[in-house]
Short mmCIF file of C-alpha atoms in Angstrom, two decimals:
data_model
loop_
_atom_site.label_atom_id
_atom_site.label_comp_id
_atom_site.label_asym_id
_atom_site.label_seq_id
_atom_site.Cartn_x
_atom_site.Cartn_y
_atom_site.Cartn_z
CA MET A 1 76.90 -6.53 -4.19
CA ILE A 2 76.02 -3.08 -6.16
CA ASP A 3 74.87 -3.92 -9.42
CA ASP A 4 73.27 -1.38 -10.87
CA MET A 5 75.97 1.54 -10.54
CA PRO A 6 74.00 4.96 -10.98
CA GLN A 7 75.28 7.13 -14.17
CA PRO A 8 76.23 9.96 -13.73
CA ASN A 9 75.84 11.96 -17.20
CA LEU A 10 79.09 13.35 -18.66
CA ARG A 11 79.05 17.18 -18.16
CA THR A 12 82.02 18.52 -16.05
CA PHE A 13 81.85 20.82 -13.05
CA GLN A 14 82.89 24.23 -14.00
CA LEU A 15 85.85 24.49 -11.49
CA PRO A 16 87.71 27.28 -11.94
CA GLY A 17 89.88 26.63 -14.84
CA LYS A 18 87.30 24.50 -16.30
CA ARG A 19 89.40 22.21 -14.33
CA LYS A 20 88.51 18.75 -13.41
CA PRO A 21 87.92 17.18 -9.27
CA LEU A 22 90.13 14.68 -8.32
CA GLY A 23 88.40 11.29 -8.02
CA VAL A 24 89.29 9.12 -5.02
CA VAL A 25 87.77 5.68 -4.96
CA GLY A 26 87.30 4.84 -1.48
CA GLY A 27 86.43 1.94 1.84
CA MET A 28 89.47 -0.21 1.57
CA GLY A 29 89.81 0.05 4.24
CA SER A 30 87.18 3.74 5.54
CA LEU A 31 89.52 5.22 8.42
CA ALA A 32 92.45 4.40 5.66
CA THR A 33 90.91 6.68 2.98
CA ALA A 34 89.86 9.57 5.81
CA LYS A 35 93.19 9.10 6.45
CA PHE A 36 94.20 9.56 3.38
CA LEU A 37 92.21 13.18 2.26
CA GLU A 38 93.76 14.30 5.63
CA VAL A 39 97.51 13.78 3.92
CA LEU A 40 96.09 15.40 1.02
CA ALA A 41 94.97 18.49 2.76
CA GLN A 42 97.59 19.28 5.20
CA LYS A 43 100.26 18.36 2.55
CA SER A 44 98.17 21.03 -0.37
CA GLU A 45 100.08 23.97 1.72
CA VAL A 46 97.53 26.39 0.64
CA GLU A 47 96.31 29.20 2.93
CA LYS A 48 92.61 28.84 2.31
CA ASP A 49 89.39 26.43 1.77
CA GLN A 50 88.52 27.50 -1.90
CA ASP A 51 92.40 26.60 -3.04
CA HIS A 52 91.92 23.16 -1.66
CA ILE A 53 92.17 20.20 -4.82
CA PRO A 54 88.55 19.66 -5.45
CA TYR A 55 87.70 15.42 -4.75
CA ILE A 56 85.07 12.77 -5.05
CA THR A 57 85.55 10.54 -3.25
CA LEU A 58 83.16 7.14 -3.98
CA SER A 59 83.40 4.89 -0.83
CA LEU A 60 80.91 2.07 -1.16
CA PRO A 61 83.34 -0.41 0.93
CA ASN A 62 81.61 -3.94 0.29
CA ILE A 63 84.57 -4.69 -1.70
CA SER A 64 85.35 -8.18 -1.34
CA ASP A 65 88.82 -8.51 0.29
CA ARG A 66 91.52 -8.04 -2.11
CA SER A 67 93.89 -9.50 -0.20
CA ARG A 68 92.22 -12.69 -0.20
CA ALA A 69 91.33 -12.72 -3.52
CA ILE A 70 94.29 -12.21 -5.26
CA THR A 71 96.30 -15.06 -3.30
CA MET A 72 93.28 -17.09 -4.24
CA GLY A 73 94.12 -16.19 -7.45
CA SER A 74 90.86 -14.04 -8.20
CA ASP A 75 89.95 -11.03 -9.91
CA ALA A 76 86.48 -10.77 -8.00
CA PRO A 77 87.37 -6.90 -6.50
CA LEU A 78 88.70 -5.92 -9.88
CA ARG A 79 85.26 -5.64 -11.32
CA GLN A 80 83.81 -3.58 -8.43
CA ILE A 81 87.25 -1.02 -8.52
CA LEU A 82 86.38 -0.83 -11.87
CA GLU A 83 82.30 0.18 -11.34
CA ARG A 84 84.10 2.78 -8.76
CA ALA A 85 86.48 3.79 -11.07
CA HIS A 86 84.23 4.23 -13.89
CA TRP A 87 81.34 6.17 -11.90
CA LEU A 88 84.15 9.07 -10.99
CA GLU A 89 84.99 9.35 -14.27
CA LYS A 90 81.73 9.26 -15.81
CA ALA A 91 80.86 12.08 -12.48
CA GLY A 92 83.31 14.27 -14.49
CA CYS A 93 86.35 13.29 -12.84
CA GLY A 94 89.82 14.23 -13.70
CA ALA A 95 91.46 11.19 -12.40
CA ILE A 96 91.76 8.03 -10.11
CA ALA A 97 93.29 7.84 -7.12
CA ILE A 98 93.04 4.20 -5.31
CA PRO A 99 94.48 4.51 -1.46
CA CYS A 100 93.94 0.94 -1.34
CA ASN A 101 98.32 -0.51 -1.90
CA THR A 102 96.81 -4.70 -2.15
CA ALA A 103 93.84 -2.85 -5.10
CA HIS A 104 97.59 -1.93 -7.13
CA PHE A 105 97.32 -5.44 -7.85
CA TRP A 106 95.49 -4.68 -10.60
CA ALA A 107 96.84 -1.41 -11.38
CA SER A 108 97.39 -2.19 -15.34
CA GLU A 109 93.74 -3.39 -15.78
CA ILE A 110 92.77 -0.43 -13.90
CA ARG A 111 94.62 1.77 -16.32
CA TYR A 112 93.56 0.46 -19.15
CA ALA A 113 89.36 0.20 -18.59
CA LEU A 114 89.67 4.31 -18.53
CA SER A 115 89.74 6.99 -20.08
CA ILE A 116 91.35 8.99 -17.20
CA GLU A 117 94.53 8.82 -15.36
CA LEU A 118 95.00 6.63 -12.83
CA ILE A 119 97.85 8.11 -10.53
CA ASN A 120 99.41 4.51 -10.04
CA MET A 121 100.62 4.37 -6.16
CA ILE A 122 102.65 1.82 -6.82
CA GLU A 123 104.73 3.52 -9.79
CA LEU A 124 105.35 6.20 -8.16
CA THR A 125 106.32 4.57 -4.30
CA ARG A 126 109.16 2.11 -6.85
CA LYS A 127 111.00 5.31 -8.15
CA PHE A 128 110.98 6.97 -5.23
CA LEU A 129 112.49 3.96 -3.90
CA TYR A 130 114.74 4.46 -6.86
CA CYS A 131 115.74 8.21 -6.54
CA THR A 132 116.50 7.34 -2.64
CA THR A 133 117.99 4.70 -2.87
CA GLU A 134 119.99 5.77 -5.84
CA LYS A 135 119.86 2.13 -6.74
CA VAL A 136 117.97 0.39 -9.22
CA HIS A 137 118.88 -3.12 -8.88
CA ASP A 138 119.48 -5.18 -5.55
CA ILE A 139 117.60 -2.59 -3.65
CA ARG A 140 116.49 -4.22 -0.29
CA THR A 141 113.06 -3.51 0.88
CA VAL A 142 111.05 -4.53 3.54
CA VAL A 143 107.37 -4.17 2.58
CA LEU A 144 104.70 -4.74 5.49
CA GLY A 145 101.01 -5.26 3.93
CA THR A 146 98.01 -7.55 3.86
CA ASN A 147 99.58 -11.20 2.75
CA ALA A 148 99.06 -10.42 -0.69
CA THR A 149 101.42 -7.25 -0.60
CA MET A 150 103.63 -9.36 1.27
CA MET A 151 104.34 -11.90 -0.33
CA GLN A 152 104.01 -11.06 -4.11
CA PRO A 153 106.20 -8.30 -6.21
CA LEU A 154 104.56 -5.40 -5.80
CA TYR A 155 106.58 -3.30 -4.83
CA PRO A 156 110.95 -3.83 -5.82
CA GLY A 157 113.48 -6.25 -4.48
CA THR A 158 111.08 -7.22 -1.16
CA ASN A 159 111.08 -9.85 1.18
CA THR A 160 111.39 -13.20 -0.30
CA HIS A 161 112.55 -11.81 -3.31
CA CYS A 162 115.47 -9.99 -1.63
CA PHE A 163 116.10 -11.56 1.69
CA GLY A 164 116.46 -15.18 0.03
CA TYR A 165 113.91 -18.08 1.65
CA ASP A 166 116.71 -17.97 4.48
CA PHE A 167 113.98 -15.30 6.23
CA TRP A 168 111.18 -16.88 5.01
CA GLN A 169 110.68 -18.00 8.50
CA GLN A 170 110.76 -14.31 9.73
CA ILE A 171 108.52 -12.67 6.76
CA ILE A 172 106.22 -15.62 7.63
CA GLU A 173 106.11 -13.99 11.69
CA TRP A 174 106.01 -10.42 10.44
CA ARG A 175 102.70 -10.89 8.09
CA ASP A 176 101.23 -11.99 10.90
CA CYS A 177 102.00 -9.33 12.72
CA THR A 178 101.31 -7.15 9.91
CA ALA A 179 97.50 -8.71 9.43
CA VAL A 180 96.95 -8.43 13.10
CA ILE A 181 97.73 -4.61 13.24
CA ILE A 182 95.62 -4.29 9.49
CA ALA A 183 92.58 -6.40 11.35
CA ASP A 184 93.03 -3.82 14.55
CA VAL A 185 92.90 -0.63 12.75
CA LYS A 186 89.92 -1.79 10.96
CA ALA A 187 88.36 -2.86 13.56
CA GLY A 188 89.43 0.92 16.11
CA HIS A 189 91.99 -0.77 18.16
CA ILE A 190 94.45 2.35 17.48
CA THR A 191 96.53 3.04 19.99
CA ARG A 192 96.57 -1.05 20.27
CA ALA A 193 97.76 -1.26 16.20
CA THR A 194 100.43 2.00 16.80
CA GLU A 195 102.57 0.03 19.60
CA THR A 196 102.71 -3.35 17.92
CA LEU A 197 103.27 -1.91 14.62
CA LYS A 198 106.31 0.71 16.25
CA GLN A 199 107.56 -2.79 17.80
CA LEU A 200 107.58 -4.90 14.33
CA VAL A 201 109.06 -1.92 12.44
CA ARG A 202 111.88 -2.05 15.11
CA GLY A 203 112.35 -5.42 15.03
CA VAL A 204 112.71 -5.43 11.14
CA ARG A 205 115.74 -2.61 11.00
CA SER A 206 117.50 -5.59 12.56
CA LEU A 207 117.58 -6.76 8.81
CA ASN A 208 118.99 -3.38 8.32
CA PRO A 209 117.21 -3.29 4.60
CA ASP A 210 117.78 -0.36 2.43
CA ALA A 211 113.84 0.44 3.15
CA ILE A 212 110.65 -0.27 4.77
CA VAL A 213 107.58 0.20 3.25
CA LEU A 214 104.78 1.02 4.72
CA GLY A 215 102.79 -1.57 2.08
CA CYS A 216 99.10 -1.15 3.28
CA SER A 217 97.01 1.72 3.83
CA GLU A 218 95.82 0.98 6.90
CA LEU A 219 99.54 0.44 8.05
CA SER A 220 99.47 4.78 7.15
CA ALA A 221 96.89 5.57 8.96
CA ILE A 222 98.88 5.19 12.48
CA SER A 223 102.24 6.27 11.42
CA GLY A 224 101.62 9.25 12.53
CA GLY A 225 105.52 10.28 13.83
CA LEU A 226 107.32 6.50 12.52
CA ALA A 227 107.55 7.79 8.61
CA PRO A 228 109.57 10.66 8.97
CA GLU A 229 111.84 8.79 10.40
CA GLU A 230 114.76 6.96 8.40
CA ASN A 231 114.52 4.84 5.59
CA VAL A 232 110.09 4.61 6.49
CA VAL A 233 108.67 5.15 3.47
CA ASP A 234 104.54 5.65 3.20
CA PRO A 235 102.82 4.59 0.13
CA ILE A 236 100.21 6.90 0.54
CA GLY A 237 101.82 10.59 1.84
CA ILE A 238 103.70 10.11 -1.75
CA LEU A 239 100.70 9.38 -3.51
CA ALA A 240 98.86 12.80 -1.89
CA ASP A 241 102.19 14.10 -3.37
CA GLY A 242 101.14 12.71 -6.97
CA CYS A 243 97.78 14.06 -6.92
CA ILE A 244 98.89 17.38 -5.64
CA GLN A 245 101.39 17.41 -8.59
CA TRP A 246 98.22 16.13 -11.15
CA TRP A 247 96.26 19.18 -9.72
CA ASN A 248 99.11 22.02 -10.24
CA ASP A 249 99.86 19.96 -13.62
CA SER A 250 95.89 20.33 -15.03
CA LYS A 251 96.51 24.33 -14.75
CA MET A 252 98.10 24.04 -17.25
CA MET B 1 82.24 29.18 -10.28
CA ILE B 2 80.47 25.57 -10.27
CA ASP B 3 77.80 27.13 -13.24
CA ASP B 4 76.78 23.61 -15.10
CA MET B 5 76.81 20.36 -12.37
CA PRO B 6 76.69 17.37 -13.78
CA GLN B 7 73.26 16.25 -12.78
CA PRO B 8 74.38 12.44 -11.91
CA ASN B 9 70.92 10.16 -12.78
CA LEU B 10 68.10 8.63 -10.64
CA ARG B 11 69.14 4.93 -10.73
CA THR B 12 70.66 4.32 -6.70
CA PHE B 13 73.47 2.32 -5.75
CA GLN B 14 72.13 -1.34 -5.09
CA LEU B 15 73.83 -1.68 -1.57
CA PRO B 16 72.48 -4.62 0.71
CA GLY B 17 69.42 -4.00 2.10
CA LYS B 18 68.87 -1.57 -1.10
CA ARG B 19 70.03 1.14 1.16
CA LYS B 20 71.24 4.22 0.49
CA PRO B 21 74.96 5.59 1.02
CA LEU B 22 75.53 8.85 2.84
CA GLY B 23 76.42 12.00 1.00
CA VAL B 24 78.74 14.29 2.75
CA VAL B 25 79.30 18.25 1.32
CA GLY B 26 82.54 18.73 2.04
CA GLY B 27 85.24 21.34 1.74
CA MET B 28 84.48 23.66 4.32
CA GLY B 29 86.88 22.97 5.31
CA SER B 30 89.16 20.34 3.33
CA LEU B 31 90.83 18.92 6.64
CA ALA B 32 87.72 19.52 8.78
CA THR B 33 85.84 17.39 6.41
CA ALA B 34 88.55 14.75 6.59
CA LYS B 35 88.64 14.72 9.88
CA PHE B 36 84.92 14.22 9.54
CA LEU B 37 85.38 11.26 8.30
CA GLU B 38 87.84 9.90 10.08
CA VAL B 39 85.43 10.37 13.15
CA LEU B 40 83.08 8.69 11.29
CA ALA B 41 84.93 5.04 10.57
CA GLN B 42 86.43 5.08 14.49
CA LYS B 43 82.85 6.26 15.94
CA SER B 44 81.14 2.95 13.69
CA GLU B 45 83.11 0.25 15.82
CA VAL B 46 82.45 -2.41 13.56
CA GLU B 47 84.78 -5.18 12.44
CA LYS B 48 86.16 -5.62 8.80
CA ASP B 49 85.82 -2.96 5.92
CA GLN B 50 82.54 -4.48 3.84
CA ASP B 51 80.71 -3.22 7.40
CA HIS B 52 81.75 0.72 7.15
CA ILE B 53 78.97 3.44 6.12
CA PRO B 54 79.41 3.62 2.25
CA TYR B 55 79.28 7.54 1.12
CA ILE B 56 79.89 10.05 -1.16
CA THR B 57 81.69 12.95 -0.34
CA LEU B 58 81.60 16.03 -2.78
CA SER B 59 84.06 18.30 -1.74
CA LEU B 60 84.59 20.99 -4.18
CA PRO B 61 85.76 24.06 -2.00
CA ASN B 62 85.21 27.04 -4.15
CA ILE B 63 81.82 27.71 -1.65
CA SER B 64 81.89 31.87 -0.58
CA ASP B 65 83.52 32.44 2.62
CA ARG B 66 79.84 31.77 4.79
CA SER B 67 81.15 33.45 7.42
CA ARG B 68 81.35 36.96 5.68
CA ALA B 69 78.39 35.89 4.25
CA ILE B 70 76.14 36.02 6.86
CA THR B 71 78.36 38.79 8.73
CA MET B 72 76.71 41.07 5.54
CA GLY B 73 73.43 39.90 5.08
CA SER B 74 74.76 37.52 2.44
CA ASP B 75 73.47 34.63 1.27
CA ALA B 76 75.77 33.64 -1.77
CA PRO B 77 76.57 30.39 0.33
CA LEU B 78 73.56 28.59 -0.06
CA ARG B 79 73.24 28.31 -3.99
CA GLN B 80 76.53 26.94 -4.18
CA ILE B 81 76.37 24.62 -0.80
CA LEU B 82 72.45 23.51 -2.52
CA GLU B 83 74.20 22.38 -5.79
CA ARG B 84 76.36 20.42 -3.94
CA ALA B 85 73.45 18.47 -1.70
CA HIS B 86 71.59 17.72 -5.09
CA TRP B 87 73.72 17.01 -6.58
CA LEU B 88 74.45 14.18 -3.52
CA GLU B 89 70.49 13.59 -4.10
CA LYS B 90 70.50 13.05 -7.42
CA ALA B 91 73.44 10.73 -7.77
CA GLY B 92 71.41 8.80 -4.73
CA CYS B 93 72.33 9.14 -1.12
CA GLY B 94 70.01 9.03 1.33
CA ALA B 95 70.86 11.55 3.32
CA ILE B 96 73.04 14.41 4.08
CA ALA B 97 75.93 15.69 6.59
CA ILE B 98 77.18 18.90 5.71
CA PRO B 99 80.63 18.92 8.45
CA CYS B 100 80.62 23.00 9.09
CA ASN B 101 78.35 25.09 12.09
CA THR B 102 78.40 27.88 10.00
CA ALA B 103 76.88 26.40 6.74
CA HIS B 104 74.37 25.26 9.02
CA PHE B 105 72.77 29.09 9.37
CA TRP B 106 70.59 28.06 6.48
CA ALA B 107 70.12 24.58 7.44
CA SER B 108 65.95 25.19 7.41
CA GLU B 109 66.56 26.13 3.34
CA ILE B 110 68.87 22.90 2.95
CA ARG B 111 66.18 21.03 4.17
CA TYR B 112 63.19 22.69 3.36
CA ALA B 113 64.68 22.46 -1.21
CA LEU B 114 66.01 18.81 -0.27
CA SER B 115 63.81 16.13 -0.29
CA ILE B 116 65.95 13.69 1.82
CA GLU B 117 67.31 14.09 5.12
CA LEU B 118 69.75 16.91 6.27
CA ILE B 119 71.19 15.33 9.24
CA ASN B 120 71.35 18.25 11.10
CA MET B 121 74.35 18.88 13.59
CA ILE B 122 73.39 22.11 15.44
CA GLU B 123 69.61 20.27 15.87
CA LEU B 124 71.45 17.47 16.83
CA THR B 125 74.43 19.21 19.00
CA ARG B 126 71.55 21.60 20.90
CA LYS B 127 69.37 18.48 21.58
CA PHE B 128 72.95 17.16 23.07
CA LEU B 129 73.34 20.44 24.93
CA TYR B 130 70.03 19.96 26.62
CA CYS B 131 69.97 16.41 27.73
CA THR B 132 73.85 16.62 29.64
CA THR B 133 73.32 20.45 30.87
CA GLU B 134 69.76 18.92 32.29
CA LYS B 135 68.78 22.57 31.36
CA VAL B 136 66.30 24.19 29.11
CA HIS B 137 66.31 27.92 29.21
CA ASP B 138 69.52 29.70 31.13
CA ILE B 139 71.67 27.23 29.41
CA ARG B 140 75.26 29.28 29.96
CA THR B 141 77.20 28.46 26.81
CA VAL B 142 80.78 29.62 25.65
CA VAL B 143 80.79 28.84 21.27
CA LEU B 144 83.91 29.22 19.53
CA GLY B 145 83.92 29.79 15.55
CA THR B 146 83.84 32.07 12.79
CA ASN B 147 82.39 35.59 13.42
CA ALA B 148 79.07 34.65 12.68
CA THR B 149 79.19 31.57 14.64
CA MET B 150 80.31 33.19 17.41
CA MET B 151 77.99 36.54 17.19
CA GLN B 152 75.44 34.91 16.70
CA PRO B 153 72.40 32.73 18.29
CA LEU B 154 73.52 29.06 16.22
CA TYR B 155 73.52 27.39 19.68
CA PRO B 156 71.06 28.11 22.84
CA GLY B 157 71.93 30.22 25.35
CA THR B 158 75.92 31.82 23.56
CA ASN B 159 77.99 34.24 24.03
CA THR B 160 77.21 38.13 24.51
CA HIS B 161 73.14 36.43 24.76
CA CYS B 162 73.87 34.32 27.89
CA PHE B 163 76.52 35.99 29.14
CA GLY B 164 75.81 39.60 28.26
CA TYR B 165 77.30 42.47 27.81
CA ASP B 166 79.30 43.29 30.30
CA PHE B 167 81.01 40.65 28.52
CA TRP B 168 81.86 42.05 24.39
CA GLN B 169 85.16 42.50 25.14
CA GLN B 170 86.08 39.34 26.17
CA ILE B 171 83.80 37.46 23.55
CA ILE B 172 85.79 40.02 20.87
CA GLU B 173 88.96 39.57 22.32
CA TRP B 174 87.87 35.21 22.24
CA ARG B 175 86.35 35.20 18.53
CA ASP B 176 89.57 37.23 17.26
CA CYS B 177 92.23 34.32 19.32
CA THR B 178 89.57 31.65 17.79
CA ALA B 179 90.42 33.26 14.22
CA VAL B 180 93.52 33.35 14.15
CA ILE B 181 93.45 29.55 15.14
CA ILE B 182 90.94 28.83 12.19
CA ALA B 183 93.01 30.46 9.73
CA ASP B 184 96.24 28.41 11.30
CA VAL B 185 94.16 24.60 10.43
CA LYS B 186 93.12 26.34 7.09
CA ALA B 187 96.79 26.87 6.35
CA GLY B 188 98.29 23.46 8.09
CA HIS B 189 99.87 25.58 10.92
CA ILE B 190 98.32 22.56 13.75
CA THR B 191 101.10 22.16 15.93
CA ARG B 192 100.44 26.54 16.71
CA ALA B 193 96.75 26.62 16.21
CA THR B 194 96.12 23.32 18.59
CA GLU B 195 98.40 24.29 21.89
CA THR B 196 96.93 28.63 21.60
CA LEU B 197 93.31 26.33 21.27
CA LYS B 198 94.25 25.22 24.48
CA GLN B 199 94.86 28.40 26.11
CA LEU B 200 91.74 29.99 24.94
CA VAL B 201 89.73 26.42 26.38
CA ARG B 202 91.49 27.23 29.98
CA GLY B 203 90.59 31.36 29.31
CA VAL B 204 87.16 30.12 29.07
CA ARG B 205 86.67 27.85 31.81
CA SER B 206 87.13 31.12 34.00
CA LEU B 207 83.89 32.09 33.00
CA ASN B 208 82.66 28.71 34.19
CA PRO B 209 80.33 27.44 32.03
CA ASP B 210 78.13 25.39 30.73
CA ALA B 211 79.60 24.22 27.93
CA ILE B 212 82.48 25.47 25.35
CA VAL B 213 81.43 24.54 22.07
CA LEU B 214 83.63 23.91 19.64
CA GLY B 215 81.73 25.50 17.25
CA CYS B 216 83.42 25.10 14.39
CA SER B 217 84.91 22.36 12.09
CA GLU B 218 88.44 23.10 11.97
CA LEU B 219 88.32 23.54 15.34
CA SER B 220 87.25 19.85 15.81
CA ALA B 221 89.75 18.87 13.91
CA ILE B 222 92.91 19.96 16.28
CA SER B 223 90.60 18.84 19.09
CA GLY B 224 92.21 15.99 20.24
CA GLY B 225 92.33 14.94 24.53
CA LEU B 226 90.49 18.12 25.06
CA ALA B 227 86.64 16.87 23.60
CA PRO B 228 86.77 14.15 25.85
CA GLU B 229 87.79 16.79 28.79
CA GLU B 230 84.46 18.03 30.67
CA ASN B 231 81.86 20.17 29.48
CA VAL B 232 83.96 20.78 25.93
CA VAL B 233 81.25 19.80 23.35
CA ASP B 234 82.61 18.68 19.53
CA PRO B 235 79.46 19.04 17.12
CA ILE B 236 81.45 17.25 14.51
CA GLY B 237 81.50 14.01 17.02
CA ILE B 238 77.80 14.43 17.64
CA LEU B 239 77.18 14.56 14.10
CA ALA B 240 79.57 11.92 13.26
CA ASP B 241 76.77 9.49 15.83
CA GLY B 242 74.05 10.69 13.95
CA CYS B 243 75.17 10.06 10.71
CA ILE B 244 76.14 6.13 12.79
CA GLN B 245 72.38 6.72 14.24
CA TRP B 246 70.36 7.06 10.63
CA TRP B 247 72.52 4.57 9.01
CA ASN B 248 71.22 1.48 11.44
CA ASP B 249 67.97 2.93 11.09
CA SER B 250 68.15 2.83 7.72
CA LYS B 251 68.01 -0.37 8.00
CA MET B 252 64.83 -0.83 9.18
#
């Protein structure tokens, strides 16, 4: 338990143009955080080290299980996520990114508690879905992710909320399969997880959804070669784009 | 320029067992930092999020070019690296890792300036070379890296110091080729860089060295499928092992 968070003082980093670094709440999980930072570096498309986005990543992974808490109606992880976000804010960061879908169930509370911007992955992904499908209503989206993310309406038009209860059994099967993939990624069984994800996505396509959302950063972490395929949406890539946009805007 | 570093106060994170997180000085470069964090997560071989190594990564990449400074006899980047390492120390980190070979030219100065351990990638790699080649003298090592790393004796028995000046022209060619690969990685041209690195390693093998050291973290970042091959040594993987060892030891 982190019950005595350090309080870095408020003096800010003197980056060029007095811009402030990005703050990343990591550790949910650790591999997914690293993959997010990799995507951020690659998408930045700058020529030299010095032009990359400055950031502080606070990865203290002893945060209670997010999916379990939501399913049980608890908000135990929220306090821990907020402690980390506040620490980054006090360290002088200019915005917060959280490369974890499930943590975004508390996006409103986090945004409300911070005086700096939360670059909201779910909101950005929603906008992306509305733009790419050109639909505001009746989007048919399959979200693959933790139990909480799959069974509750984090993304618009998802799973039972969209396909109806006729597909309940099917969605339960996908949920269980996805849980195995996520556990495999967290435990480092990457090859097996990647193969299972490919098979799962092929199965999901049979429902002909408007989009398949990789709604857990562990899935994004193993999605190489998958996400660019038609109608597979990767929120981690969208979050990286949002961070780059924030950084470029902060130049003004 | 960072001329007014924030000074987080000294209260430490209350992690289980009062252990302290790892501090990572990142941004040299940003993709290489992300790849190091990925290797760290994968090598940790733990089952769940909460068991991963806690860390703070401070990635403020506006550090002067390390290779150019060394070649010109300047130590301008040292002050910037020390500022970052000190900030991590004051934030409550228990040890410092720097996933950049060239920065280790100042390893002695950094270690001397810190009151916490520097997990020294070069020292660990040296030990690895001595153990795997079972030689203390006359190790014949080809180091691929920045100009500074290739032309000066950062690693034992390297390049002209080992192969003699008859190979001067050959080593200059490898150095120039490596510089192109590193620039490509920093600019995000990963496919081209990976292919060129493979060709280069094939060429280097013609000298039949005891080891080929990927002496720049940008090379490590694209070495997937290469490093496990016989006699290719990846210091970034060795640094990750060293961090895991430090973390496990800190349990005592």
